[in-house]
CSV table of C-alpha atoms in Angstrom, one decimal:
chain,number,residue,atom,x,y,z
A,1,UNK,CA,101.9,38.9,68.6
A,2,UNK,CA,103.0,40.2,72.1
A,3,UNK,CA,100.4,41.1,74.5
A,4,UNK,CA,99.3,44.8,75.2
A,5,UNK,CA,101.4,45.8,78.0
A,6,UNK,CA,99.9,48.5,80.4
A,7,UNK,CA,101.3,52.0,80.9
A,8,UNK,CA,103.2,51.3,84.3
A,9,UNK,CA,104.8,48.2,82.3
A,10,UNK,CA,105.5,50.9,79.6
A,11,UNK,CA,107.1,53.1,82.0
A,12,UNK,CA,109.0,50.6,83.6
A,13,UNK,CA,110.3,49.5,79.9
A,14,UNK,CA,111.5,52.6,79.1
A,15,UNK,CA,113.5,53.3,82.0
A,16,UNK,CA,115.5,49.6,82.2
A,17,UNK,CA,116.0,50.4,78.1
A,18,UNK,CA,117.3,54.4,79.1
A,19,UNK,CA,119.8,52.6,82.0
A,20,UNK,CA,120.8,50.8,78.9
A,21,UNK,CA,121.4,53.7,77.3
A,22,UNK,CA,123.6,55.5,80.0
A,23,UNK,CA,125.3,52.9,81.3
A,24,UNK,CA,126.9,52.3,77.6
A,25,UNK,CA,128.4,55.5,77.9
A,26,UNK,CA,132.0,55.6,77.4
A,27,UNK,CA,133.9,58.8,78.7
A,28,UNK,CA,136.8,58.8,76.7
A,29,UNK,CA,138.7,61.5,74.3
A,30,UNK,CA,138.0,63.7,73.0
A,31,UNK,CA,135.8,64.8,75.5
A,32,UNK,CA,132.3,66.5,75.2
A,33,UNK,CA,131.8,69.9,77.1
A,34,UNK,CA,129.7,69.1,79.9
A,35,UNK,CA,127.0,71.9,78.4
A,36,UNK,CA,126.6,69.7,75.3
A,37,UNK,CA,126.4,66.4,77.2
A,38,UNK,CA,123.1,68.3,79.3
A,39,UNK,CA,121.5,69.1,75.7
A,40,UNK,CA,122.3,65.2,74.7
A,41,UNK,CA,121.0,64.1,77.5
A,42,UNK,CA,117.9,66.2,77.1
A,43,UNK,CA,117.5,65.1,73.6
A,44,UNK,CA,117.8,61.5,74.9
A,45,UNK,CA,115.0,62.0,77.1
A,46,UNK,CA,112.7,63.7,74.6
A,47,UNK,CA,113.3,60.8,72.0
A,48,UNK,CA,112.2,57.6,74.6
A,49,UNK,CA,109.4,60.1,75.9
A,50,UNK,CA,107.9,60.4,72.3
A,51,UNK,CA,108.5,57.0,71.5
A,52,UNK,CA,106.5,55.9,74.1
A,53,UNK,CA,103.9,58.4,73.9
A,54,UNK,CA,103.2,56.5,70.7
A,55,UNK,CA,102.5,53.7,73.3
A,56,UNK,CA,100.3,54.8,75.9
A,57,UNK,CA,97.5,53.3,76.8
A,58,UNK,CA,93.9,54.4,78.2
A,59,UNK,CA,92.4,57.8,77.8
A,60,UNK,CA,93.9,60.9,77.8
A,61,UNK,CA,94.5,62.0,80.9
A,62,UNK,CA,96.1,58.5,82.0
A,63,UNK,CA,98.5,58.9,78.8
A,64,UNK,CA,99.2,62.3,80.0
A,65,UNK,CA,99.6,61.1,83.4
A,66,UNK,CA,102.0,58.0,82.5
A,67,UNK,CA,103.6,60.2,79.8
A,68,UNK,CA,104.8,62.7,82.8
A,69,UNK,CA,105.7,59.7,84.8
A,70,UNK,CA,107.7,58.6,82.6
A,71,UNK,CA,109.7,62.1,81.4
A,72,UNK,CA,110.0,62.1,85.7
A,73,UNK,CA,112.0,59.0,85.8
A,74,UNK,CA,113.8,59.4,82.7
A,75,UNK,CA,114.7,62.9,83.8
A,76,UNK,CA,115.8,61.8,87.2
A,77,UNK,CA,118.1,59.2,85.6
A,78,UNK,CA,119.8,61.8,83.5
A,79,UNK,CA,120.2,64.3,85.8
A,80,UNK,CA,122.4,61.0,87.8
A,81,UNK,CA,124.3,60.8,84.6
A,82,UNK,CA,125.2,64.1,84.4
A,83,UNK,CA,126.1,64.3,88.5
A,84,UNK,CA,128.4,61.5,87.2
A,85,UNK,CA,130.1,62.7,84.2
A,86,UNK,CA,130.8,66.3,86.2
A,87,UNK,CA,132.8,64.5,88.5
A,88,UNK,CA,134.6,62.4,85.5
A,89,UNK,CA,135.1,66.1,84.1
A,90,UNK,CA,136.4,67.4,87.3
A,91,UNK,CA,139.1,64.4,88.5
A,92,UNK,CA,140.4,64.9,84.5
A,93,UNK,CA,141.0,68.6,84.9
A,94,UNK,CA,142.9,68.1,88.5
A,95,UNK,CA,144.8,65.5,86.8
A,96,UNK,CA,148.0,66.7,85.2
A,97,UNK,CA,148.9,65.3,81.4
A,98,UNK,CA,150.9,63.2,81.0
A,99,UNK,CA,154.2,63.7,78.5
């Protein structure tokens, strides 16, 4: 049985497994609208944020606290995602097809 790990372990955790996540991503055809890749995005924060509320240690306010902490992070790292697959979007629109 694995030892109880503490919240900033948690945290910590959740954000290498999230990096996981992102940098899995393929960009490749067909491509996704960048609108619908901010609501998968958001969608990939909410599911690791409840999976590790499930998770949290301590009382209530430290789950809370840790819990925002966590959406922070997570958040932050999306948002870099998206910064990143805006520019993808952009250098494909300048870039004439080919025949």
């Amino acid at each position: 049985m694995a030892p109880f790990l503490t919240n900033k372990e948690l945290i910590s955790a959740g954000i290498k497994e999230f990096n996981v996540l992102l940098n899995q991503q393929v960009f490749d055809d067909p491509l996704i609208p960048e609108e619908n890749m901010v609501t998968v995005v958001d969608d990939w924060v909410k599911l690791y944020t409840n999976y590790y509320k499930k998770q949290m240690l301590g009382e209530q306010q430290e789950q809370d606290r840790a819990l925002q902490e966590l959406q922070q992070e997570l958040s932050t790292l999306g948002s870099q995602f998206l910064t990143k697959y805006r520019t993808f979007l952009k250098s494909r629109e300048s870039t004439p097809p080919s025949s």
